[in-house]
Coordinates of C-alpha atoms in Angstrom, one line a residue:
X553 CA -12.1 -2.4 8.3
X554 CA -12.3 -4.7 5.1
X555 CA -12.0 -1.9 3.2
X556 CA -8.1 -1.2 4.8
X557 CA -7.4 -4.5 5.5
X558 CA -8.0 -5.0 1.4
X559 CA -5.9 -1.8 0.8
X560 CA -3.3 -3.1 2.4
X561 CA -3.0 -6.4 0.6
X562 CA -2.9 -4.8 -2.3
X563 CA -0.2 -2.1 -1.7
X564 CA 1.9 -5.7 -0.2
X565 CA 0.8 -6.8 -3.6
X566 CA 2.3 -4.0 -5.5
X567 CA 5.3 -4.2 -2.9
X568 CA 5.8 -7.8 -3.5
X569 CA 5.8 -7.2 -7.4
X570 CA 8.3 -4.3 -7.7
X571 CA 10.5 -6.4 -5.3
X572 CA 10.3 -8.9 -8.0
X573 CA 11.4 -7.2 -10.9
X574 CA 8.4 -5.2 -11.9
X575 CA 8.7 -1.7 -12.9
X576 CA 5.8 1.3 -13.0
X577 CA 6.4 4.2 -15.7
X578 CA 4.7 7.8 -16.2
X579 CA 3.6 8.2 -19.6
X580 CA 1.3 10.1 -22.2
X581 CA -0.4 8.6 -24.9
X582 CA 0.8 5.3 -24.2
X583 CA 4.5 5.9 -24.2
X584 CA 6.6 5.8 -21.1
X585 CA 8.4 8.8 -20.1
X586 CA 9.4 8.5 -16.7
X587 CA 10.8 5.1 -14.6
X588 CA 8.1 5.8 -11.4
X589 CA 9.0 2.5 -10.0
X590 CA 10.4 4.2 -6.7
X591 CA 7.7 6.5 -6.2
X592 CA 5.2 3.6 -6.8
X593 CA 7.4 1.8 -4.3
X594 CA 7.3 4.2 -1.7
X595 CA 3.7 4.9 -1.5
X596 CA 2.7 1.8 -1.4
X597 CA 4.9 1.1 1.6
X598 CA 3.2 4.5 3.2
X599 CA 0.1 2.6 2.5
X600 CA 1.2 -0.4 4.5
X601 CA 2.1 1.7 7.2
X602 CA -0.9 3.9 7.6
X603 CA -3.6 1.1 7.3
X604 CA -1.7 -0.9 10.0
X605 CA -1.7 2.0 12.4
X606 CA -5.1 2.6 11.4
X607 CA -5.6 -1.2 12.2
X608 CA -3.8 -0.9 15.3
X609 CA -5.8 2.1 16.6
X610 CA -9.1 0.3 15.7
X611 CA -7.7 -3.2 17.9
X612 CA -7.1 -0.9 20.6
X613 CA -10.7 1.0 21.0
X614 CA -12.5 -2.1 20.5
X615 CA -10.2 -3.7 23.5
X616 CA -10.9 -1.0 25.5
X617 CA -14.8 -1.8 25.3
X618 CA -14.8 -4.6 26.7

């Protein structure tokens, strides 16, 4: 569970950055090619939304235990 709950902060991390001006580019060699600020933004926020399901599923069995 660290492990997600650490993903996670990191993709709100990268989520928090773009939102902030920061952009993400494709590139070869060391030269951009291609603005991938959107994709980076959208997989990040599919990140965010797995783990917390995950994290959700998780909070659930270990309610049921007890």
């Amino acid at each position: 569970m660290t492990h997600l709950r650490l993903q996670r902060t990191r993709a709100r991390d990268m989520i928090w950055l773009i939102e902030k001006g920061a952009t993400f580019h494709d590139g070869r060699d060391g030269v951009a090619t291609h603005d991938a600020t959107e994709r980076w933004l959208t997989e990040q926020r599919e990140v965010v939304a797995k783990v917390d399901r995950l994290i959700e599923l998780y909070d659930g069995i270990n309610r049921a235990d007890r």
